[in-house]
Tab-separated table of C-alpha atoms in Angstrom:
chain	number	residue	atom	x	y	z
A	1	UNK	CA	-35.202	-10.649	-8.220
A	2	UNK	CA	-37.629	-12.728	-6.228
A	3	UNK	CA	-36.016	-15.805	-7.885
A	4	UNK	CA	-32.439	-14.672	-7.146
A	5	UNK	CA	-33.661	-13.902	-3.105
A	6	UNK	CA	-35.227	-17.260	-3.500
A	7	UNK	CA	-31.865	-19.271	-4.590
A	8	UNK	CA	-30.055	-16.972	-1.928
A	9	UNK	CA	-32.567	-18.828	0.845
A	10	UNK	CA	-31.858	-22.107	-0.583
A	11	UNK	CA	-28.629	-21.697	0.007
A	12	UNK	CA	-28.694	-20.212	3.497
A	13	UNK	CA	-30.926	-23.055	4.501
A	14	UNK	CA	-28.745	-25.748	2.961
A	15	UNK	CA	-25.808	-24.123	5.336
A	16	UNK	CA	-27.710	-23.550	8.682
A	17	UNK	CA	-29.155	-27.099	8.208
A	18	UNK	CA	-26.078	-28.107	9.487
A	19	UNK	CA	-25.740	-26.494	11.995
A	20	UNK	CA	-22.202	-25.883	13.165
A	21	UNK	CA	-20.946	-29.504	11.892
A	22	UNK	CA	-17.736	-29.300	9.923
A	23	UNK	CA	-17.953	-32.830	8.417
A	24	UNK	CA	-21.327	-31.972	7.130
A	25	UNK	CA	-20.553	-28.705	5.669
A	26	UNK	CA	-17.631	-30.711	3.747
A	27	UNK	CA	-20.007	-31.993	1.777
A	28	UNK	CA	-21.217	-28.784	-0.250
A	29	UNK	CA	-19.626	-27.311	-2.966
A	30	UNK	CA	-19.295	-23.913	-1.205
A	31	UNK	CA	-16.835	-22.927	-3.612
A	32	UNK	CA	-19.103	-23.014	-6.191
A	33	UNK	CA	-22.004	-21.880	-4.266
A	34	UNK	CA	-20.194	-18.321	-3.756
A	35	UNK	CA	-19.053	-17.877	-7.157
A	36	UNK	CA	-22.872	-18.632	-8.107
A	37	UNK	CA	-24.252	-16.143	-5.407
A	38	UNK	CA	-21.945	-13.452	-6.853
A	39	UNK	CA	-22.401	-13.775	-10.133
A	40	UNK	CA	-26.875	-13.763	-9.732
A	41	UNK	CA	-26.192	-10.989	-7.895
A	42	UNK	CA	-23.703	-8.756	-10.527
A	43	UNK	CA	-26.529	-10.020	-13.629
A	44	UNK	CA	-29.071	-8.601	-11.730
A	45	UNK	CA	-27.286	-5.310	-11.076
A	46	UNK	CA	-26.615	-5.408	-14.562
A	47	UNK	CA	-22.701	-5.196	-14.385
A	48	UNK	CA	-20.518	-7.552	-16.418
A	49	UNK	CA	-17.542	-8.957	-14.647
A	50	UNK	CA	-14.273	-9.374	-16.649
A	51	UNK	CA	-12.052	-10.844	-14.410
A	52	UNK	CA	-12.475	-13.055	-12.030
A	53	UNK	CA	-15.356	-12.413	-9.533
A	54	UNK	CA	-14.317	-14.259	-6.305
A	55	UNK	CA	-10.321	-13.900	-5.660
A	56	UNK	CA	-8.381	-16.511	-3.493
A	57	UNK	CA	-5.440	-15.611	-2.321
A	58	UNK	CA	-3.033	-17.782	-0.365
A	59	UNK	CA	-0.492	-17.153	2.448
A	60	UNK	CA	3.274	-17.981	1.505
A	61	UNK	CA	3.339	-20.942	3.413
A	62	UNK	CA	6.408	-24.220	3.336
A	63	UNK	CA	4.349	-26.369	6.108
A	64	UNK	CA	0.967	-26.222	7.056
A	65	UNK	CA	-1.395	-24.999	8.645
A	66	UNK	CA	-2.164	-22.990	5.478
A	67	UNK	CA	-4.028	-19.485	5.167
A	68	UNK	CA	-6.366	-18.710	2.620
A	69	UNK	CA	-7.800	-15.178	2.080
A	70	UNK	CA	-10.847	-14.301	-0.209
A	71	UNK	CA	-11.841	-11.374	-1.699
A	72	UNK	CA	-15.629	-10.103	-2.934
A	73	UNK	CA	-16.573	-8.207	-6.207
A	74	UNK	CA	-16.800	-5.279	-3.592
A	75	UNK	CA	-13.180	-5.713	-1.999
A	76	UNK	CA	-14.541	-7.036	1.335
A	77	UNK	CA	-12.051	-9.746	2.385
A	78	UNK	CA	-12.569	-13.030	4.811
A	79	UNK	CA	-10.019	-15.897	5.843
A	80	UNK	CA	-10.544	-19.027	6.931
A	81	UNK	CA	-10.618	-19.421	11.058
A	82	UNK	CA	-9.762	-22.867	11.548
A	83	UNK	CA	-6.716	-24.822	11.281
A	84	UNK	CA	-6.091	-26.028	7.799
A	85	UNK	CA	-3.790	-28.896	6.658
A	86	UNK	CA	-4.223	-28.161	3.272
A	87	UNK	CA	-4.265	-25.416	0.704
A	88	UNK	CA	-7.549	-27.030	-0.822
A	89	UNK	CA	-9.084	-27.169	2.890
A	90	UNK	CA	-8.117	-23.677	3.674
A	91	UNK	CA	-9.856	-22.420	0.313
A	92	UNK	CA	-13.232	-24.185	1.228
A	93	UNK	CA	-13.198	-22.564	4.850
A	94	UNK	CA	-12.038	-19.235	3.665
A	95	UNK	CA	-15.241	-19.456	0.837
A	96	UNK	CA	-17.942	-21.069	3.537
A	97	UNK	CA	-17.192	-17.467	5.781
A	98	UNK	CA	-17.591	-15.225	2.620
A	99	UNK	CA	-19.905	-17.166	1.734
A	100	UNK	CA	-22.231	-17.071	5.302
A	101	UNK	CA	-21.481	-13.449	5.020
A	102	UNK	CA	-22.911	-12.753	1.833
A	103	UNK	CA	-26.032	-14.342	2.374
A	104	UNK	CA	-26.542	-13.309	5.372
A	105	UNK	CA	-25.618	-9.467	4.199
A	106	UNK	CA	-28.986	-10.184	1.674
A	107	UNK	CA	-31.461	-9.901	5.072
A	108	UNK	CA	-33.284	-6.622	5.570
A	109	UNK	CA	-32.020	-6.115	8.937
A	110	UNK	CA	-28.603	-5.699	7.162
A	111	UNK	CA	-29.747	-3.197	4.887
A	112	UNK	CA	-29.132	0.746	5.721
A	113	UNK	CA	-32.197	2.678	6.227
A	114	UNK	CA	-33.843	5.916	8.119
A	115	UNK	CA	-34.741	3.475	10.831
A	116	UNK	CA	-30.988	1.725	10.901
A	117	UNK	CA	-29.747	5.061	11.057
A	118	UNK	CA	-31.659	6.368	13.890
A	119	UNK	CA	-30.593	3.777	16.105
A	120	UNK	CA	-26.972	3.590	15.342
A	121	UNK	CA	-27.134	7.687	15.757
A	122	UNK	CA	-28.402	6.973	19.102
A	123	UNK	CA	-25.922	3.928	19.956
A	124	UNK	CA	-22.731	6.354	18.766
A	125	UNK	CA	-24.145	8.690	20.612
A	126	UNK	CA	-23.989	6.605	23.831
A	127	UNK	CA	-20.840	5.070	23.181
A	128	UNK	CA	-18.687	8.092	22.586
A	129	UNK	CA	-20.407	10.218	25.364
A	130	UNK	CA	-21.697	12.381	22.650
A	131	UNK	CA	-24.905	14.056	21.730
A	132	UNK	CA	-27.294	13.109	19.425
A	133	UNK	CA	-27.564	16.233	18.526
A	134	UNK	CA	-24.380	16.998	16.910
A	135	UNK	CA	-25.066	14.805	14.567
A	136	UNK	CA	-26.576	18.047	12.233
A	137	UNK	CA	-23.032	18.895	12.373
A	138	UNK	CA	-20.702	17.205	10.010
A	139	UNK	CA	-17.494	19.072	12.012
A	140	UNK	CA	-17.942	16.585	14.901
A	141	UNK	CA	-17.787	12.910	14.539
A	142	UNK	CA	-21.442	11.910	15.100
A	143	UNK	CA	-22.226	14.477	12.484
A	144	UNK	CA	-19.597	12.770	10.338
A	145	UNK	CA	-21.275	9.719	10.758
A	146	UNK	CA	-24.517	10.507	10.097
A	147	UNK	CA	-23.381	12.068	6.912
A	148	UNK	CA	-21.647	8.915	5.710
A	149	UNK	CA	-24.509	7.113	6.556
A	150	UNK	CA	-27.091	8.861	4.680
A	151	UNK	CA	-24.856	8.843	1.709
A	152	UNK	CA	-25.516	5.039	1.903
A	153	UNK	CA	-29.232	4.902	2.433
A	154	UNK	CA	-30.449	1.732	0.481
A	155	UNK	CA	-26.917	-0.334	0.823
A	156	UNK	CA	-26.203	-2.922	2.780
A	157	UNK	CA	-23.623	-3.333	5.626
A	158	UNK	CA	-21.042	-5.166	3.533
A	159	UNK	CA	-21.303	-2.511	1.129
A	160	UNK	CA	-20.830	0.160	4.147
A	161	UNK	CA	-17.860	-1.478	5.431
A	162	UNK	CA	-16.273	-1.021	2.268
A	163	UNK	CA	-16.334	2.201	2.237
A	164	UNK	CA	-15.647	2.881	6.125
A	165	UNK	CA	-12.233	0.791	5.624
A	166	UNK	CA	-11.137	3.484	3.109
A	167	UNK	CA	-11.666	6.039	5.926
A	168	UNK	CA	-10.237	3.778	8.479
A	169	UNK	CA	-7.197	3.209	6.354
A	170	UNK	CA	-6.965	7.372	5.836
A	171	UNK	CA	-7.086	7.907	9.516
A	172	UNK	CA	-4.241	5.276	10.552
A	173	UNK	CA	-2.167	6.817	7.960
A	174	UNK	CA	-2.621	10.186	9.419
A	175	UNK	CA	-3.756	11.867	6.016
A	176	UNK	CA	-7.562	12.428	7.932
A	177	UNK	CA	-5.239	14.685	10.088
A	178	UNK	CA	-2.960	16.274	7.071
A	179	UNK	CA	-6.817	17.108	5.669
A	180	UNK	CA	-7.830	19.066	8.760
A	181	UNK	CA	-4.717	20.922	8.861
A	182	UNK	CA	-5.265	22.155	5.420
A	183	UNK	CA	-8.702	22.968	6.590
A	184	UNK	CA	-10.611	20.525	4.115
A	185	UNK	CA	-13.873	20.347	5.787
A	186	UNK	CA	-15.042	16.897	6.427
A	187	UNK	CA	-18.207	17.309	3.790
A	188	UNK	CA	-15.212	17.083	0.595
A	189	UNK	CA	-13.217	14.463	1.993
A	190	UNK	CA	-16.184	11.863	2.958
A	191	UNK	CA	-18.142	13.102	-0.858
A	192	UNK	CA	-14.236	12.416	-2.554
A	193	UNK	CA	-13.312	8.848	-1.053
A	194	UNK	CA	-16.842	7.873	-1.134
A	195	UNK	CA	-16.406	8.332	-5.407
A	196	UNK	CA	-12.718	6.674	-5.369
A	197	UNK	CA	-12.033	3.213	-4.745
A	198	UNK	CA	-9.145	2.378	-2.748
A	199	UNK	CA	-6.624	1.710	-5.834
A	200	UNK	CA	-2.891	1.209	-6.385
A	201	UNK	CA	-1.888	5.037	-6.340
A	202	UNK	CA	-3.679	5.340	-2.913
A	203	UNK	CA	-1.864	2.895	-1.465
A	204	UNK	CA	1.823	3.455	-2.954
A	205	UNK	CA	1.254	6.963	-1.655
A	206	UNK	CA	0.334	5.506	1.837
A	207	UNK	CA	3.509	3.865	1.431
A	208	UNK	CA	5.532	6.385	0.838
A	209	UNK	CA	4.369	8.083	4.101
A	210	UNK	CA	5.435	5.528	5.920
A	211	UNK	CA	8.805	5.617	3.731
A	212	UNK	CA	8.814	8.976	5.082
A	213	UNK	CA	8.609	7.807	8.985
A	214	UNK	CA	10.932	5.574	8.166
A	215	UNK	CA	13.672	8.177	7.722
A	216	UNK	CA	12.442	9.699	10.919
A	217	UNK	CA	12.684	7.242	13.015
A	218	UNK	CA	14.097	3.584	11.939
A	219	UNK	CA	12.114	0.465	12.205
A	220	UNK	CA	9.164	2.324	12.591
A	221	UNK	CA	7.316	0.477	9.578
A	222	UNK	CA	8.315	-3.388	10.665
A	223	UNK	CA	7.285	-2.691	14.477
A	224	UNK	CA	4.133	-1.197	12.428
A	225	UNK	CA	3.806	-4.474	10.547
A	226	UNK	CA	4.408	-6.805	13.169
A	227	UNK	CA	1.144	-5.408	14.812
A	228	UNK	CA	-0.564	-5.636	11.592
A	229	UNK	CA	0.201	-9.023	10.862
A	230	UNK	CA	-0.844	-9.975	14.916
A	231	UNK	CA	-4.409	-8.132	14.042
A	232	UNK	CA	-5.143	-9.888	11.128
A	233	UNK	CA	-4.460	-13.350	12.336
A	234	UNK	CA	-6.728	-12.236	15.459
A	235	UNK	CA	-9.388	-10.710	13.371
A	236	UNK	CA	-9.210	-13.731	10.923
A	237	UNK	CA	-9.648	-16.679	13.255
A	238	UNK	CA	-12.668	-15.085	14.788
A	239	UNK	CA	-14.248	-15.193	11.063
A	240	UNK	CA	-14.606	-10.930	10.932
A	241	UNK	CA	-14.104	-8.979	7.698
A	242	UNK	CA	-10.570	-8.623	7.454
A	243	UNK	CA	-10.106	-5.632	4.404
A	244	UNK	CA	-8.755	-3.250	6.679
A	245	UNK	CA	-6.285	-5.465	8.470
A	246	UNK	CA	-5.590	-6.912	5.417
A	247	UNK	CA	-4.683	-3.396	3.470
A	248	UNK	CA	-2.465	-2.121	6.415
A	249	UNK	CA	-0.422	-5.415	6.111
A	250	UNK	CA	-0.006	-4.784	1.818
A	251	UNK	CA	0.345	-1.240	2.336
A	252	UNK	CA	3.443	-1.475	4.902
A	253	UNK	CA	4.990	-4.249	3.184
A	254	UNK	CA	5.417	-2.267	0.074
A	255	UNK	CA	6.546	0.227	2.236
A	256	UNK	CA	9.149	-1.844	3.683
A	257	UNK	CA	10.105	-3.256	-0.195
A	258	UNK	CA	10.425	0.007	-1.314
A	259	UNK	CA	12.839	1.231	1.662
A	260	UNK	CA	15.176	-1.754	1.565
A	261	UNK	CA	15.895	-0.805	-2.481
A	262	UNK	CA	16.388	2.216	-1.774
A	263	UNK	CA	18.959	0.913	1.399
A	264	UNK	CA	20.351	-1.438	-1.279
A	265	UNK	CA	20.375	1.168	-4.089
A	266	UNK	CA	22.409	3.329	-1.917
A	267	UNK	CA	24.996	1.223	-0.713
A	268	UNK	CA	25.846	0.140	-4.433
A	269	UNK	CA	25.850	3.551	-4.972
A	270	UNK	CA	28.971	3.782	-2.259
A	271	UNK	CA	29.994	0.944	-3.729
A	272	UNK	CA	30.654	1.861	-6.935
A	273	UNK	CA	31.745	5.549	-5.275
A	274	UNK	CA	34.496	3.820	-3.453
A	275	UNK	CA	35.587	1.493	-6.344
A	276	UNK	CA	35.875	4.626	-8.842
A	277	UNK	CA	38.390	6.510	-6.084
A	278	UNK	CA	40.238	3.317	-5.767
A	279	UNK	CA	41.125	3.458	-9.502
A	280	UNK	CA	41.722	7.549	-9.269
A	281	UNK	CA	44.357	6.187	-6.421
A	282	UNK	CA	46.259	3.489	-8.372
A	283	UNK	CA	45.919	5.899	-11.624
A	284	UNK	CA	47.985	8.413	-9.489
A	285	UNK	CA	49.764	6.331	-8.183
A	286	UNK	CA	51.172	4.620	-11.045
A	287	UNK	CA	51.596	8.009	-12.760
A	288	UNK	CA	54.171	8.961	-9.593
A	289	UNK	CA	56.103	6.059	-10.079
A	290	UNK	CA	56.517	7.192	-13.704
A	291	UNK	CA	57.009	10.628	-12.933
A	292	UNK	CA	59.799	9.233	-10.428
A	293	UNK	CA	61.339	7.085	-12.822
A	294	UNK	CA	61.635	9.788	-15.295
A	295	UNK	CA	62.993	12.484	-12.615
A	296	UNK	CA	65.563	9.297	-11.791
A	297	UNK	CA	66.455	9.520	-15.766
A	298	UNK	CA	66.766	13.084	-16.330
A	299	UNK	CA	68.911	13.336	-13.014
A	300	UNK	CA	71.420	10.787	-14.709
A	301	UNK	CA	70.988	12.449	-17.912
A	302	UNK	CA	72.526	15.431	-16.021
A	303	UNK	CA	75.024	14.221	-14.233
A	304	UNK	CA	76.676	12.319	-17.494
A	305	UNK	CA	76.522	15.406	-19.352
A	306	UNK	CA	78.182	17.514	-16.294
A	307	UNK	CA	80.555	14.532	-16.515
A	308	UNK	CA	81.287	15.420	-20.272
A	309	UNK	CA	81.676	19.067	-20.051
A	310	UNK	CA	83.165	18.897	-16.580
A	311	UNK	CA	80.803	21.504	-15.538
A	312	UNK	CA	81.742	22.918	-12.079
A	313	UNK	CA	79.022	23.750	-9.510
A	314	UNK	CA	80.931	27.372	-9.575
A	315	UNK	CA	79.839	27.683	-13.428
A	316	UNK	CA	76.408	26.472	-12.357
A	317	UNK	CA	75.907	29.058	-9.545
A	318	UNK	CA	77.322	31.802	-11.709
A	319	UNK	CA	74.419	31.184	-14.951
A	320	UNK	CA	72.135	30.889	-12.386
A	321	UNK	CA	72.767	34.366	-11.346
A	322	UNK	CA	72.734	35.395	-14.580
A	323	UNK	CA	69.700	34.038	-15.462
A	324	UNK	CA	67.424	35.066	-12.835
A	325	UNK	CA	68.992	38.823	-13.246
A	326	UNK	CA	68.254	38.956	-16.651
A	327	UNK	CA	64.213	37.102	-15.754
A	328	UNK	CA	63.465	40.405	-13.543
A	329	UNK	CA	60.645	40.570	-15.257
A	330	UNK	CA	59.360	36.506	-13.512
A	331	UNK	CA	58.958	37.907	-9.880
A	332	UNK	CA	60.724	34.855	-8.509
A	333	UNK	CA	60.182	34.252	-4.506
A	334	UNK	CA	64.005	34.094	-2.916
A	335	UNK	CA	62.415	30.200	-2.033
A	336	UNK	CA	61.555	29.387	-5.360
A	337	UNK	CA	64.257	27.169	-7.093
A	338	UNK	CA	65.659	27.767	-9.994
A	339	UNK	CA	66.010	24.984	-12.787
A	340	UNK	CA	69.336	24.473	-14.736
A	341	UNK	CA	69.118	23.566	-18.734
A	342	UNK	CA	72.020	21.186	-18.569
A	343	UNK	CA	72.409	22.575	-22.520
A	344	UNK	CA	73.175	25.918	-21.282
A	345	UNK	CA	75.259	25.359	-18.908
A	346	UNK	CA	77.636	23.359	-21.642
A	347	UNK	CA	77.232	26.808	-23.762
A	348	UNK	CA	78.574	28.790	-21.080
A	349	UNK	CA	81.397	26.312	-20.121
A	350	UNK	CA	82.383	26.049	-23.507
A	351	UNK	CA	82.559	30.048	-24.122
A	352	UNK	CA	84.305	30.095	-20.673
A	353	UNK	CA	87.087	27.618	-22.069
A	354	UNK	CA	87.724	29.497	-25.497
A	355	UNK	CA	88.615	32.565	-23.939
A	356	UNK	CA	91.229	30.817	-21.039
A	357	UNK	CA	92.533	29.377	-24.039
């Protein structure tokens, strides 16, 4: 351990040697140098790292200046604060801030202990107009606090921050809020998220309470992420952690994925909705022409055969009589028409004839 403390001041001394001089600082490998610190520091916690330790992440970019984000074994997250014409440039700066911040994360005063504690107790205390006192009481926020900090004793701020941007993230989603209303007591939500990384199912169910808001009230989640994205570029160029900025921008964007396939799903859906009662409407619509044509042919069909048997409309009103008198049984309405079999009427015509003769 003293060895790996002793590399770690190596380092930090090779850095602050030059001062704040960017042409200098071009000159170390501080690529390498952070994937080194990291991995010294997993071997001596005894983890093994399967992937990769140190994630670099860039910005979609066509033109420069290009962003570069980075992103710790832990999940804390930095970006590079100056102006970048190239990916390769932005990748160093982006690694010399994690890289600062890790080392500097290694010094005692950045370590939580009773002492630490104390004094930011009594700084929260002044800051929020509070009470140092409350803070034997998780229900208020200094008691909160205090709870979450003791729960840390022996980690170091970077390690803290982690876990506060879990909470942070909980609170501007409004599920801190859903909690209280369900009258979780602050105790089981600070021991649950501080057990449970922030993972993939925690934030596709952020998302879909924004997808709710959404449906609430449009454009709600890209005015959201226009202030996100505004936040992180401030909190990047003035070299802070940037996890929770960071998060809110990932978490919204989804959010805004998932509600434009579900607007594009939908309108397909009327798509396809109207095309299928376009082809009910020419399917009907060819079967009336057919219909028509074959009312046309039976209406010849009837007239040629009147023509043959010169049926008179006399002979037609008279079977028609008959017929409905001897249907009583049918219930006819007195505006329901009556159909004429053309053969029957040829029967009757034909009887009628015999006996004139």
């Amino acid at each position: 351990m003293d060895g790996a403390r002793g590399s770690q001041g190596e380092m930090l001394s090779q850095l602050l040697q030059h001062g704040h001089s960017s042409s200098a600082l071009k000159d170390v490998n501080v690529v390498a140098m952070l994937h080194y610190f990291w991995e010294q520091k997993q071997a001596h916690r005894g983890i093994v790292q399967s992937d990769s330790l140190v994630v670099y992440e860039s910005a979609p970019s066509p033109s420069p200046p290009y962003i570069c984000y980075v992103t710790l074994p832990g999940g804390s997250c930095f970006g590079n604060f100056q102006c970048c014409f190239t990916k390769a440039e932005a990748r160093r700066d982006a690694a010399r801030i994690a890289l600062m911040n890790s080392l500097f994360n290694e010094l005692p005063t950045r370590q939580i202990t009773p002492e630490f504690i104390s004094h930011s107790l009594e700084e929260a205390a002044a800051t929020a107009s509070g009470c140092i006192s409350d803070a034997s009481d998780p229900s208020t926020s200094i008691g909160a606090y205090c709870l979450m900090l003791e729960s840390n004793l022996g980690k170091t701020m970077l390690e803290f921050q982690e876990i506060m941007t879990v909470f942070q993230l909980l609170h501007w989603n409004g599920t801190l809020k859903v909690f209280r209303e369900r009258k979780c007591s602050r105790q089981e939500v600070i021991s649950y998220y501080s057990q449970h990384a922030l993972d993939e199912y925690t934030r596709s169910h952020m998302a879909l309470d924004w997808l709710v808001r959404e449906r609430q009230g449009p454009g709600s989640i890209s005015q959201e992420l226009q202030l996100a994205l505004r936040e992180l570029g401030e909190a990047r160029r003035s070299g802070r952690e940037l996890r929770f900025y960071k998060e809110k921008k990932e978490i919204l964007s989804l959010a805004l994925c998932q509600a434009y396939s579900q607007e594009q799903e939908g309108g397909a859906q009327e798509a396809r909705w109207a095309e299928s009662d376009r082809d009910y409407t020419d399917t009907d619509h060819v079967y009336n022409e057919t219909d028509h044509v074959d009312t046309d042919t039976d209406h010849v069909y009837n007239e040629t055969d009147h023509d043959d048997i010169y049926a008179e409309t006399d002979h037609a009103h008279v079977y028609a009589e008959t017929d409905h008198a001897q249907d009583e049984g049918q219930n006819l309405s007195e505006d329901q028409p009556v159909e004429l079999d053309a053969s029957l009427v040829y029967s009757h015509d034909k009887n009628q004839r015999s006996r004139e003769s």
